[in-house]
Coordinates of N, CA and C in Angstrom, one line a residue:
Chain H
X1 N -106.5 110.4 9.5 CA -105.8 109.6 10.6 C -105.4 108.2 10.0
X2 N -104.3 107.9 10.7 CA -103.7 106.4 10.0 C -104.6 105.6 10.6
X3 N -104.9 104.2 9.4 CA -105.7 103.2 10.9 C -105.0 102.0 10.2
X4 N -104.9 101.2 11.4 CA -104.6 100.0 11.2 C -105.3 99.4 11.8
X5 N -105.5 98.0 10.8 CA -106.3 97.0 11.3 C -105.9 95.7 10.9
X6 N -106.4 95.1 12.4 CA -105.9 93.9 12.6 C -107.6 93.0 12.8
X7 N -106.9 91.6 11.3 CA -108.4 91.0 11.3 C -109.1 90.6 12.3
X8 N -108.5 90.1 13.5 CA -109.7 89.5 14.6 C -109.0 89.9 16.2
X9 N -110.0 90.5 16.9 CA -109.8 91.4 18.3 C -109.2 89.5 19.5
X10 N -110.4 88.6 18.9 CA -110.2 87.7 20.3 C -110.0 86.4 18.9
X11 N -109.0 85.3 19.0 CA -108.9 84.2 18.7 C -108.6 82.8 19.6
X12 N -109.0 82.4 19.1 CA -108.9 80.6 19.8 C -108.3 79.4 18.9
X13 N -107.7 78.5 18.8 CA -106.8 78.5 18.1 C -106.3 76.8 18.8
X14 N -105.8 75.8 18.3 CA -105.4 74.4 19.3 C -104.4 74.4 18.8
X15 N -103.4 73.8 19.6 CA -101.9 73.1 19.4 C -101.8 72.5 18.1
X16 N -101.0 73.0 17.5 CA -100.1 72.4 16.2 C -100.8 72.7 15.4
X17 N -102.2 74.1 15.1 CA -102.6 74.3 14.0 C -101.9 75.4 13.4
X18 N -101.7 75.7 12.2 CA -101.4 76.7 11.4 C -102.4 78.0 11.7
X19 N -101.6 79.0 12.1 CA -102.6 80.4 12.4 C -102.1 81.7 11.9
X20 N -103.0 82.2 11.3 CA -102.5 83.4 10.2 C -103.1 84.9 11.3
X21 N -102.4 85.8 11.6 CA -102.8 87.2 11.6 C -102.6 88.2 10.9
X22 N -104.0 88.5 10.8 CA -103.6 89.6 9.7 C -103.5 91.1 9.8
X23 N -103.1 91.7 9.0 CA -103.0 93.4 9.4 C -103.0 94.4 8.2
X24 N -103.6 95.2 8.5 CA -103.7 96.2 6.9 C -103.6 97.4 7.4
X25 N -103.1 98.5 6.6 CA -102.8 100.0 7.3 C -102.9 100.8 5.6
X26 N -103.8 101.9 6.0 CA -104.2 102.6 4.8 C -103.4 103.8 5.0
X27 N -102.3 103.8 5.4 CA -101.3 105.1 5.1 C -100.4 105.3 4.1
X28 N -100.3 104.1 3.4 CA -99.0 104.0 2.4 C -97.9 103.8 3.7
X29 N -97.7 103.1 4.5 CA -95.9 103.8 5.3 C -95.8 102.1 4.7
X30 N -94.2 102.7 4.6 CA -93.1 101.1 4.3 C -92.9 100.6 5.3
X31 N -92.9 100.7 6.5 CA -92.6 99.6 7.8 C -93.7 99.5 8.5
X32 N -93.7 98.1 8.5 CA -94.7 97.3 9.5 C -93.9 96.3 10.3
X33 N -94.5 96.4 11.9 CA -94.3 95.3 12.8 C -95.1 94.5 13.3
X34 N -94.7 93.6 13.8 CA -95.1 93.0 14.7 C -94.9 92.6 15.7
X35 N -95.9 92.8 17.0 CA -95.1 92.8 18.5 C -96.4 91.7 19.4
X36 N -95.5 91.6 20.3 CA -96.1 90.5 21.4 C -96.1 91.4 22.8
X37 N -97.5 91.2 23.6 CA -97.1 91.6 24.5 C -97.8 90.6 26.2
X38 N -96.9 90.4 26.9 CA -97.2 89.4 27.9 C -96.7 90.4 29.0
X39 N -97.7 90.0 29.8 CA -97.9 90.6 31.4 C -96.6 90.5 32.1
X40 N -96.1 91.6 32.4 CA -94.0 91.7 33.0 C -93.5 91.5 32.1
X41 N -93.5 91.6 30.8 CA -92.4 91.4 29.9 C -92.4 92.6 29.1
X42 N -93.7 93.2 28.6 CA -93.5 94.8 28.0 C -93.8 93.8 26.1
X43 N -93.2 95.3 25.4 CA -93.8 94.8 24.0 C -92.5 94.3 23.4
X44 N -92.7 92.8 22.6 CA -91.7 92.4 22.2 C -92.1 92.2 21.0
X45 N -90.5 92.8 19.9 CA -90.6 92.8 18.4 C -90.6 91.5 17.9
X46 N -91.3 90.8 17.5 CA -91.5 89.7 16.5 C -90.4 89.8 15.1
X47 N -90.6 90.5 14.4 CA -90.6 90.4 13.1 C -91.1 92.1 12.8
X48 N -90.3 92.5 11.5 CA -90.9 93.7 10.7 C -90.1 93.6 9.1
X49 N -91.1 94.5 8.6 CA -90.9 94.4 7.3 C -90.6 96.1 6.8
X50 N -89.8 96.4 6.0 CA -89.8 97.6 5.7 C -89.8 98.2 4.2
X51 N -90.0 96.8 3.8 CA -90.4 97.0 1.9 C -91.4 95.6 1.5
X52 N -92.1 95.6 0.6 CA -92.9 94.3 0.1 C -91.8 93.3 -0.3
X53 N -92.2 92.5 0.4 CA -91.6 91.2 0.4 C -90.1 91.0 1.1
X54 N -89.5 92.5 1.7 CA -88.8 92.2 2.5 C -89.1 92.0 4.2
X55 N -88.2 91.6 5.1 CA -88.6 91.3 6.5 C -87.3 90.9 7.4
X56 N -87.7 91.3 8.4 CA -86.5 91.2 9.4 C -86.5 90.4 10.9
X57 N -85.8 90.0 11.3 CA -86.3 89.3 12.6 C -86.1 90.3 13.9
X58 N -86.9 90.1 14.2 CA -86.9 90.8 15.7 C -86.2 90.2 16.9
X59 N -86.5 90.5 18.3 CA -86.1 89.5 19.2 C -86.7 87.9 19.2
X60 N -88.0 88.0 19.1 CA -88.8 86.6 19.1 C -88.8 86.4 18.3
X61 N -88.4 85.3 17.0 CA -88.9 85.1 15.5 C -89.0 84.0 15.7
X62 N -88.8 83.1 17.0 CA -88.8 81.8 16.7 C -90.3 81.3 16.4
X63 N -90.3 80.3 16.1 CA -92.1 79.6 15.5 C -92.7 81.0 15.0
X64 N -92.5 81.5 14.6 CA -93.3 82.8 13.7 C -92.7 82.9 12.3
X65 N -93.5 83.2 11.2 CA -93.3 84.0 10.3 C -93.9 84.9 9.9
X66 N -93.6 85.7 8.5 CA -94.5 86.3 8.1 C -94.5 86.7 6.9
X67 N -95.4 87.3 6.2 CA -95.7 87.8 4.8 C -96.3 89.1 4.4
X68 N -95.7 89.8 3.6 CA -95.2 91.0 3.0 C -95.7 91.2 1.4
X69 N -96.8 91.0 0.8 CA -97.1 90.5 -0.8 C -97.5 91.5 -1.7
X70 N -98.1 92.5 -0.4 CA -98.6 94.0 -0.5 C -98.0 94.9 0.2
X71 N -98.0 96.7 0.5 CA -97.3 97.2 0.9 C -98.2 97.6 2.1
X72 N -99.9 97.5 2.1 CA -100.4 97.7 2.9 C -100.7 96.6 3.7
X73 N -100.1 95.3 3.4 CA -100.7 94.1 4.5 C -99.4 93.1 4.8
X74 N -99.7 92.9 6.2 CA -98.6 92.2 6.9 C -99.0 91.2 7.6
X75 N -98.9 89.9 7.3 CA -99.3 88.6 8.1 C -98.2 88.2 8.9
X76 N -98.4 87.7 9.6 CA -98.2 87.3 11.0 C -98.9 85.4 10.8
X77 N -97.7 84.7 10.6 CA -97.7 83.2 10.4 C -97.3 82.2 11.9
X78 N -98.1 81.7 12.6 CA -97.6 80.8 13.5 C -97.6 79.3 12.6
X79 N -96.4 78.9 12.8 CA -96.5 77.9 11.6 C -96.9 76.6 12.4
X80 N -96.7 76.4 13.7 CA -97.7 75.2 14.5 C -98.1 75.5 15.8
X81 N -98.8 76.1 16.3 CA -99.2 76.9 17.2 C -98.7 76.2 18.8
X82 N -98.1 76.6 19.4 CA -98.1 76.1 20.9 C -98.6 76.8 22.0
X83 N -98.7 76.8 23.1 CA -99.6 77.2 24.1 C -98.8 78.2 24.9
X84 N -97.4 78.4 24.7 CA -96.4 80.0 25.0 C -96.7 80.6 24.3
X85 N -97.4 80.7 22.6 CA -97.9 81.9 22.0 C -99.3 82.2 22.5
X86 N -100.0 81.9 23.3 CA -100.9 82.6 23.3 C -100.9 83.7 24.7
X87 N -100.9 85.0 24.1 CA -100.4 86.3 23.8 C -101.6 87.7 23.3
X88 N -100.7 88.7 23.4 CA -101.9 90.0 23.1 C -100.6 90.1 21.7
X89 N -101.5 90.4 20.7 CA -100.6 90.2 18.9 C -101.0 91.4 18.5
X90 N -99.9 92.6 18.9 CA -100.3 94.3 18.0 C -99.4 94.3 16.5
X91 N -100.0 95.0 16.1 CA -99.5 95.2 14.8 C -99.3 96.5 14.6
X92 N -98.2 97.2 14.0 CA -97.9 98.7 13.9 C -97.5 98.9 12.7
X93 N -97.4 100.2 12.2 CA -97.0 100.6 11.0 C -96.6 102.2 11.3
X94 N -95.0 102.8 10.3 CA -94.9 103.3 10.2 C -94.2 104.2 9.2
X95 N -94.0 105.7 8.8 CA -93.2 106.2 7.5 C -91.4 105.8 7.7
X96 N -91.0 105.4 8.4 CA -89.7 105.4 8.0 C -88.9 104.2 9.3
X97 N -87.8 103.2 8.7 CA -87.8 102.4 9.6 C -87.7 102.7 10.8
X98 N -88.5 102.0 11.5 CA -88.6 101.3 13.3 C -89.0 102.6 13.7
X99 N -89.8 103.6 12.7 CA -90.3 104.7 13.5 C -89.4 106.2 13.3
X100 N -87.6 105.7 14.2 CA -87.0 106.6 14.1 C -88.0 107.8 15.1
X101 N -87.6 108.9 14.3 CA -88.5 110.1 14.8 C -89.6 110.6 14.2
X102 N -90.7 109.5 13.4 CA -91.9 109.4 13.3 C -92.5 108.2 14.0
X103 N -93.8 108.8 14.8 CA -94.1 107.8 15.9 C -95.0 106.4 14.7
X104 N -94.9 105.2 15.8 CA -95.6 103.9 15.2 C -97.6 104.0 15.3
X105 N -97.8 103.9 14.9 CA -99.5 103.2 14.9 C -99.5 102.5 14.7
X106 N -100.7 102.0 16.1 CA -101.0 100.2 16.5 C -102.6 100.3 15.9
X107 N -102.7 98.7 15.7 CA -104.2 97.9 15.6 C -104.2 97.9 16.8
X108 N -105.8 97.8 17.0 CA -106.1 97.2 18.2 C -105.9 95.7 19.2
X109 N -104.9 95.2 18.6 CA -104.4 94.0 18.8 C -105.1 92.7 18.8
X110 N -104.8 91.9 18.6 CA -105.5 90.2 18.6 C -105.3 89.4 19.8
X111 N -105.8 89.1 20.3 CA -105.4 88.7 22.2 C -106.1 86.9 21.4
X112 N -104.9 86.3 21.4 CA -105.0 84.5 20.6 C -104.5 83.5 21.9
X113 N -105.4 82.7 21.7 CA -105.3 81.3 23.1 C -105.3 80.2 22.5
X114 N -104.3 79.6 22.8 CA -103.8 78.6 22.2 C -104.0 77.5 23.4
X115 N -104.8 76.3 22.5 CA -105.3 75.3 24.0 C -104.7 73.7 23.5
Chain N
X1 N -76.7 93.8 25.9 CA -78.3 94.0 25.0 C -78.8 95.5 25.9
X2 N -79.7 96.4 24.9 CA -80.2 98.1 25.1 C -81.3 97.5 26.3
X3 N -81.6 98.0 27.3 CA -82.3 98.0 27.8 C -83.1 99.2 28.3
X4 N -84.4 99.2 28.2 CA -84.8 100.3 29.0 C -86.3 100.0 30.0
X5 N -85.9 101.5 31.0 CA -86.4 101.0 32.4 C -87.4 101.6 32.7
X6 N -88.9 101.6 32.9 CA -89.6 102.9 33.5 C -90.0 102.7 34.9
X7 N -90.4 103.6 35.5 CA -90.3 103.4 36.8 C -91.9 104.7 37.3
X8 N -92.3 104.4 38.2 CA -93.0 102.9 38.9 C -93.6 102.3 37.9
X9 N -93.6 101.0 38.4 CA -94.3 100.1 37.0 C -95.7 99.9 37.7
X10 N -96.1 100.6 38.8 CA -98.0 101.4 38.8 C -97.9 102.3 40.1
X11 N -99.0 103.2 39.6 CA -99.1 104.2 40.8 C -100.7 104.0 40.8
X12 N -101.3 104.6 41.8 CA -102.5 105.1 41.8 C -102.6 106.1 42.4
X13 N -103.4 107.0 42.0 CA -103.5 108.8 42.5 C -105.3 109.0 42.4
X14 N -105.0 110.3 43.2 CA -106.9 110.9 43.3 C -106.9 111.6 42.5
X15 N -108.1 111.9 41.6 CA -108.4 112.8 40.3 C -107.7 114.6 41.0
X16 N -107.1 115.1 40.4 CA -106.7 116.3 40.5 C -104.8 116.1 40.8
X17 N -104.6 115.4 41.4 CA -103.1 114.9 41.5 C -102.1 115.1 40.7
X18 N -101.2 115.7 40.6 CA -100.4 115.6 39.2 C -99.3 114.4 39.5
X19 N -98.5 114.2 38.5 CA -97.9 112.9 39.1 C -96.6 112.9 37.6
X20 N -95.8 112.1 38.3 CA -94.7 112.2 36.7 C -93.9 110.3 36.8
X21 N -93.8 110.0 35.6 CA -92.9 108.7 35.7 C -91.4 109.0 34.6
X22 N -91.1 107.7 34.9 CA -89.5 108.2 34.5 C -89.4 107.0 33.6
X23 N -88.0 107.4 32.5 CA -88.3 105.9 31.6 C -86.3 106.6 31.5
X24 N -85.9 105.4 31.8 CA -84.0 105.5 31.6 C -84.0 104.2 30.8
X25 N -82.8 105.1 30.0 CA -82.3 104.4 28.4 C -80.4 104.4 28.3
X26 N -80.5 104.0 27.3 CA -78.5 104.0 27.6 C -78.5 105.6 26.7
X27 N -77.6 105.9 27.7 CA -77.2 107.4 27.1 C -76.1 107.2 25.9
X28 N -75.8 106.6 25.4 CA -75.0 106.3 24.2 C -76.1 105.9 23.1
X29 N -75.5 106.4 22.0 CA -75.7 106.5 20.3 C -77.6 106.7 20.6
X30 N -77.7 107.3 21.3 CA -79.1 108.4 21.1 C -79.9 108.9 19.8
X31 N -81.2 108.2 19.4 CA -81.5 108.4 17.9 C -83.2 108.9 18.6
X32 N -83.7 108.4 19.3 CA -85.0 109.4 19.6 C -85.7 108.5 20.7
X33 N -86.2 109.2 21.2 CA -87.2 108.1 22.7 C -88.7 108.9 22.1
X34 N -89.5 107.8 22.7 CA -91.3 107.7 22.2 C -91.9 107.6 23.6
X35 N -92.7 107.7 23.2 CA -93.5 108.1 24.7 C -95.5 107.5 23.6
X36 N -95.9 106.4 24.6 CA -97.0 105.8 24.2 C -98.1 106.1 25.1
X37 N -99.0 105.8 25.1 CA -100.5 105.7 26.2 C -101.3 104.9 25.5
X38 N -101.4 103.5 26.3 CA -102.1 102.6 26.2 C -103.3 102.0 27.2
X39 N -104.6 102.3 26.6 CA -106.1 102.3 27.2 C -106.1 101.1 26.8
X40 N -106.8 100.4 28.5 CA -107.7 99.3 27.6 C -108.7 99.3 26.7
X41 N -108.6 97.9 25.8 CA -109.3 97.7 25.1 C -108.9 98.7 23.8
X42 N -108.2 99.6 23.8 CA -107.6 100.2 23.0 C -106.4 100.0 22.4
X43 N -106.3 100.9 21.2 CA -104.7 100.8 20.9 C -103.8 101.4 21.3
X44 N -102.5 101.5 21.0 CA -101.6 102.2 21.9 C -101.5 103.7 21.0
X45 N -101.1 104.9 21.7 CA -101.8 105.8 21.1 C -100.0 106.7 21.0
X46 N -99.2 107.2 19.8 CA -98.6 107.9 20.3 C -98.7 109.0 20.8
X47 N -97.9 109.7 21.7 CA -97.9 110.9 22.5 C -96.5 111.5 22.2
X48 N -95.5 111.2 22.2 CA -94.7 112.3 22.0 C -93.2 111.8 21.2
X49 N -92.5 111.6 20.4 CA -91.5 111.5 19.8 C -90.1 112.5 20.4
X50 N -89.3 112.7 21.2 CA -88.5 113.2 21.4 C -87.0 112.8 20.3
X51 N -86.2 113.8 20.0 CA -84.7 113.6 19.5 C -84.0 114.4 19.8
X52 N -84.0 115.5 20.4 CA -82.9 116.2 21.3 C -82.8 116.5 22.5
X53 N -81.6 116.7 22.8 CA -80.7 117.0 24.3 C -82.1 118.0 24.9
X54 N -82.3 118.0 26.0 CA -83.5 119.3 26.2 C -85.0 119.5 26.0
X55 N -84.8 118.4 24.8 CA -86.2 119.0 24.4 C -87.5 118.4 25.6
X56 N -88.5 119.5 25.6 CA -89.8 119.3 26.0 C -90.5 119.5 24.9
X57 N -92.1 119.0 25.7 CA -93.2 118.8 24.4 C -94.6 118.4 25.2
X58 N -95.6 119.3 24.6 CA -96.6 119.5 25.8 C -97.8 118.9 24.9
X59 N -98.6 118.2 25.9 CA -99.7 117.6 24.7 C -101.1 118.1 26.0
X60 N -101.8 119.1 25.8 CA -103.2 119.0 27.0 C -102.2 119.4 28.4
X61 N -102.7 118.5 29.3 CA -102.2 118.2 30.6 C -101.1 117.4 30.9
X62 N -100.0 117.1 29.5 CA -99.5 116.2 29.7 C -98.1 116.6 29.4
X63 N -97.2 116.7 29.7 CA -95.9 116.8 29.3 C -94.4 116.0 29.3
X64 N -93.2 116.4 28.8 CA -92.7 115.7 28.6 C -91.2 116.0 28.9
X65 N -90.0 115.6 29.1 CA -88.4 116.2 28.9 C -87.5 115.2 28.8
X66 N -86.7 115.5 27.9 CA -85.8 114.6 27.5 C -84.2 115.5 28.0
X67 N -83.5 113.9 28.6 CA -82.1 114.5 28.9 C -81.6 113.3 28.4
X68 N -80.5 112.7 27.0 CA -79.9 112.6 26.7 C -78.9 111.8 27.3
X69 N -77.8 113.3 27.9 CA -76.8 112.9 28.3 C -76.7 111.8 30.0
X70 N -77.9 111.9 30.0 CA -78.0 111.2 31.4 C -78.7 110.0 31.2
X71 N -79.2 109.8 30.2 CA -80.2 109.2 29.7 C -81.4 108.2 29.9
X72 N -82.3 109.8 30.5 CA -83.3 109.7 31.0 C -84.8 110.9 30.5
X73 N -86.2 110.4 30.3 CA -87.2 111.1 30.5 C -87.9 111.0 31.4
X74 N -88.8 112.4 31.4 CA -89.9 112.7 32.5 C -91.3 112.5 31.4
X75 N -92.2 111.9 31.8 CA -93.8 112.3 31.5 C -94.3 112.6 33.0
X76 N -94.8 113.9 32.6 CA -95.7 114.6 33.5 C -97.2 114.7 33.2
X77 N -98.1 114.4 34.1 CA -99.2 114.5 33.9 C -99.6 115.7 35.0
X78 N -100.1 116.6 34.7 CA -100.9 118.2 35.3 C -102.4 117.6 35.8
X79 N -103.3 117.4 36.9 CA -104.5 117.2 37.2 C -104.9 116.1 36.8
X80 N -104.4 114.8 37.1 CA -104.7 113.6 36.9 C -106.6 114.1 36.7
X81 N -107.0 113.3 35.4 CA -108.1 112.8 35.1 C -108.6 111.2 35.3
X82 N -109.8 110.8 35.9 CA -109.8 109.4 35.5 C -109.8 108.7 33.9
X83 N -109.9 109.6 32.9 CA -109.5 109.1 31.6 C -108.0 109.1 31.1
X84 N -107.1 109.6 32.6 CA -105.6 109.2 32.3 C -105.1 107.9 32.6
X85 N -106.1 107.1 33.1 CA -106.1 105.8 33.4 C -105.5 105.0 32.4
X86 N -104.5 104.5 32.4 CA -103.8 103.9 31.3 C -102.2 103.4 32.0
X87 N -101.7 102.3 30.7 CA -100.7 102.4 30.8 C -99.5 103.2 30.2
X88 N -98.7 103.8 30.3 CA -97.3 104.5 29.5 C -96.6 103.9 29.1
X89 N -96.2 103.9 27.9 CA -94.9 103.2 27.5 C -94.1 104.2 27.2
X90 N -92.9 104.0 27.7 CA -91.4 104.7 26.7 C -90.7 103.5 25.4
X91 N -90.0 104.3 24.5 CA -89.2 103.2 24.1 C -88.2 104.0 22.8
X92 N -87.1 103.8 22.8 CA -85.9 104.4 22.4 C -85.2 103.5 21.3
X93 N -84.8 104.3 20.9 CA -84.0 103.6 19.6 C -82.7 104.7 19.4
X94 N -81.9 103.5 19.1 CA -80.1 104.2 19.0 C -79.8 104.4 17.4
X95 N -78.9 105.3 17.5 CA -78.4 105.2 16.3 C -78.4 104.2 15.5
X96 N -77.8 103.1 16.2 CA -77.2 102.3 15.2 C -78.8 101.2 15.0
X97 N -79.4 100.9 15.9 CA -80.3 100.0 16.2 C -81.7 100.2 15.0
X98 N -82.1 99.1 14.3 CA -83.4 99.4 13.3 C -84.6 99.3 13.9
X99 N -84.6 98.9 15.6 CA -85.9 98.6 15.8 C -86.7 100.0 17.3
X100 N -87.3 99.8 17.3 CA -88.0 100.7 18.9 C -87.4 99.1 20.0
X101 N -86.9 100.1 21.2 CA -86.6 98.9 22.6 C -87.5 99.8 23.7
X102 N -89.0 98.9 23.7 CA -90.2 99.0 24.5 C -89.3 99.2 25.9
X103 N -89.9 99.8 27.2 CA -90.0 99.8 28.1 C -91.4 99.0 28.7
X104 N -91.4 98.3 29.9 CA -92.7 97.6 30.5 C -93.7 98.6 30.5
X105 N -93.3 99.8 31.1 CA -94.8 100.8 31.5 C -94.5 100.8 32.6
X106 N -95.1 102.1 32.5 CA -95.8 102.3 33.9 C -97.9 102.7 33.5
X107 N -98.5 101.9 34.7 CA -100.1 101.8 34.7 C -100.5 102.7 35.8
X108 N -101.1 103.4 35.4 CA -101.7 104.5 36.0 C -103.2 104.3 36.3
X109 N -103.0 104.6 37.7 CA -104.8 104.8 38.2 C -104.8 105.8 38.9
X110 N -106.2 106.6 37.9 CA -107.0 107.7 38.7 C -108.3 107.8 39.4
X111 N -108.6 107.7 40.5 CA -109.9 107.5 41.2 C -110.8 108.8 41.2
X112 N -112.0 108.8 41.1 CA -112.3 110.4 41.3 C -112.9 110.4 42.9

């Protein structure tokens, strides 16, 4: 079974700090995402990557980046944290871009509060 | 901008109930619709990957139909369980598009 994992389930976190999420998936697949998801809004694409060291922006990329250095790990950069990011932060991975007609696998997501 | 819609965005039913939600997508440049189930405290789990005009796809108690040209699916659930308790996600991707476009869900409650 694929697993993905994402380093921390609950985070806390203050205004204007630098906050890294992390994510690792032991399948070998070339595409990883990252998604946000907030209560009435559904899952929104951040950012995905579909080669090491490449990356793409999603609908939200604003105040986010991310990092690609390995093919199994995908960071997730808030580069000064504000109090709209805090959010439920899944991470997916899959064999071929955005899924297509091979389904995504999620982490258990990072649910991060920003104070 | 692709939008897609599921509908009800919650029901609640008594254990044995069958029940079905609907997830509409733009029937143009059609590349495959997903079908999710998301437990608390859990991950999101997939359930069914559709890409053709027609197709169904049956997982347990759970099923599925894809129409395309109208561009809409059915998830069906046969004898609601209370471990069907969850939310559903649909989400579709077009030809041309590199990314999956989530639908909200629909949240499902089963009481026994």
């Amino acid at each position: 079974d694929v697993k993905v994992t994402q380093s921390s389930r609950y985070l806390v976190k203050r205004t204007g700090e630098k906050v890294f999420l992390e994510c690792v998936q032991d399948m070998d697949h070339e595409n990883m995402f990252w998604y946000r998801q907030d209560p009435g809004l559904g899952l929104r694409l951040i950012y995905f990557s579909y080669d090491v060291k490449m990356k793409e922006k999603g609908d939200i990329p604003e105040g986010y980046s991310v990092s690609r250095e390995k093919k199994e790990r995908f960071s997730l950069i808030l580069e000064s944290a504000s109090t709209n990011q805090t959010s439920m932060y899944l991470c997916a991975s899959s064999l071929f871009l955005a899924g297509g007609n091979q389904p995504q696998h999620f982490g258990d997501g990072t649910r991060l509060s920003i104070l | 901008i692709l939008n897609v819609e599921q509908s009800p965005q919650s029901l609640h039913v008594q254990e044995g109930d069958s029940t079905n939600f609907t997830c509409s997508f733009p029937s143009s440049n059609f590349y495959a619709l997903h079908w999710y189930r998301w437990e608390t405290a859990k991950s999101p789990e997939a359930l069914f990957v559709m890409t053709l005009n027609g197709d169904e796809k049956k997982k347990g108690r759970i099923s599925a139909t894809l129409n395309t040209k109208e561009g809409y699916s059915y998830l069906y659930i046969k004898g609601s369980q209370p471990e069907d308790s969850a939310t559903y996600l649909c989400a579709f991707k077009s030809q041309a598009g590199t990314a999956l476009i989530f639908g909200k869900g629909t949240t499902l409650s089963v009481s026994s």
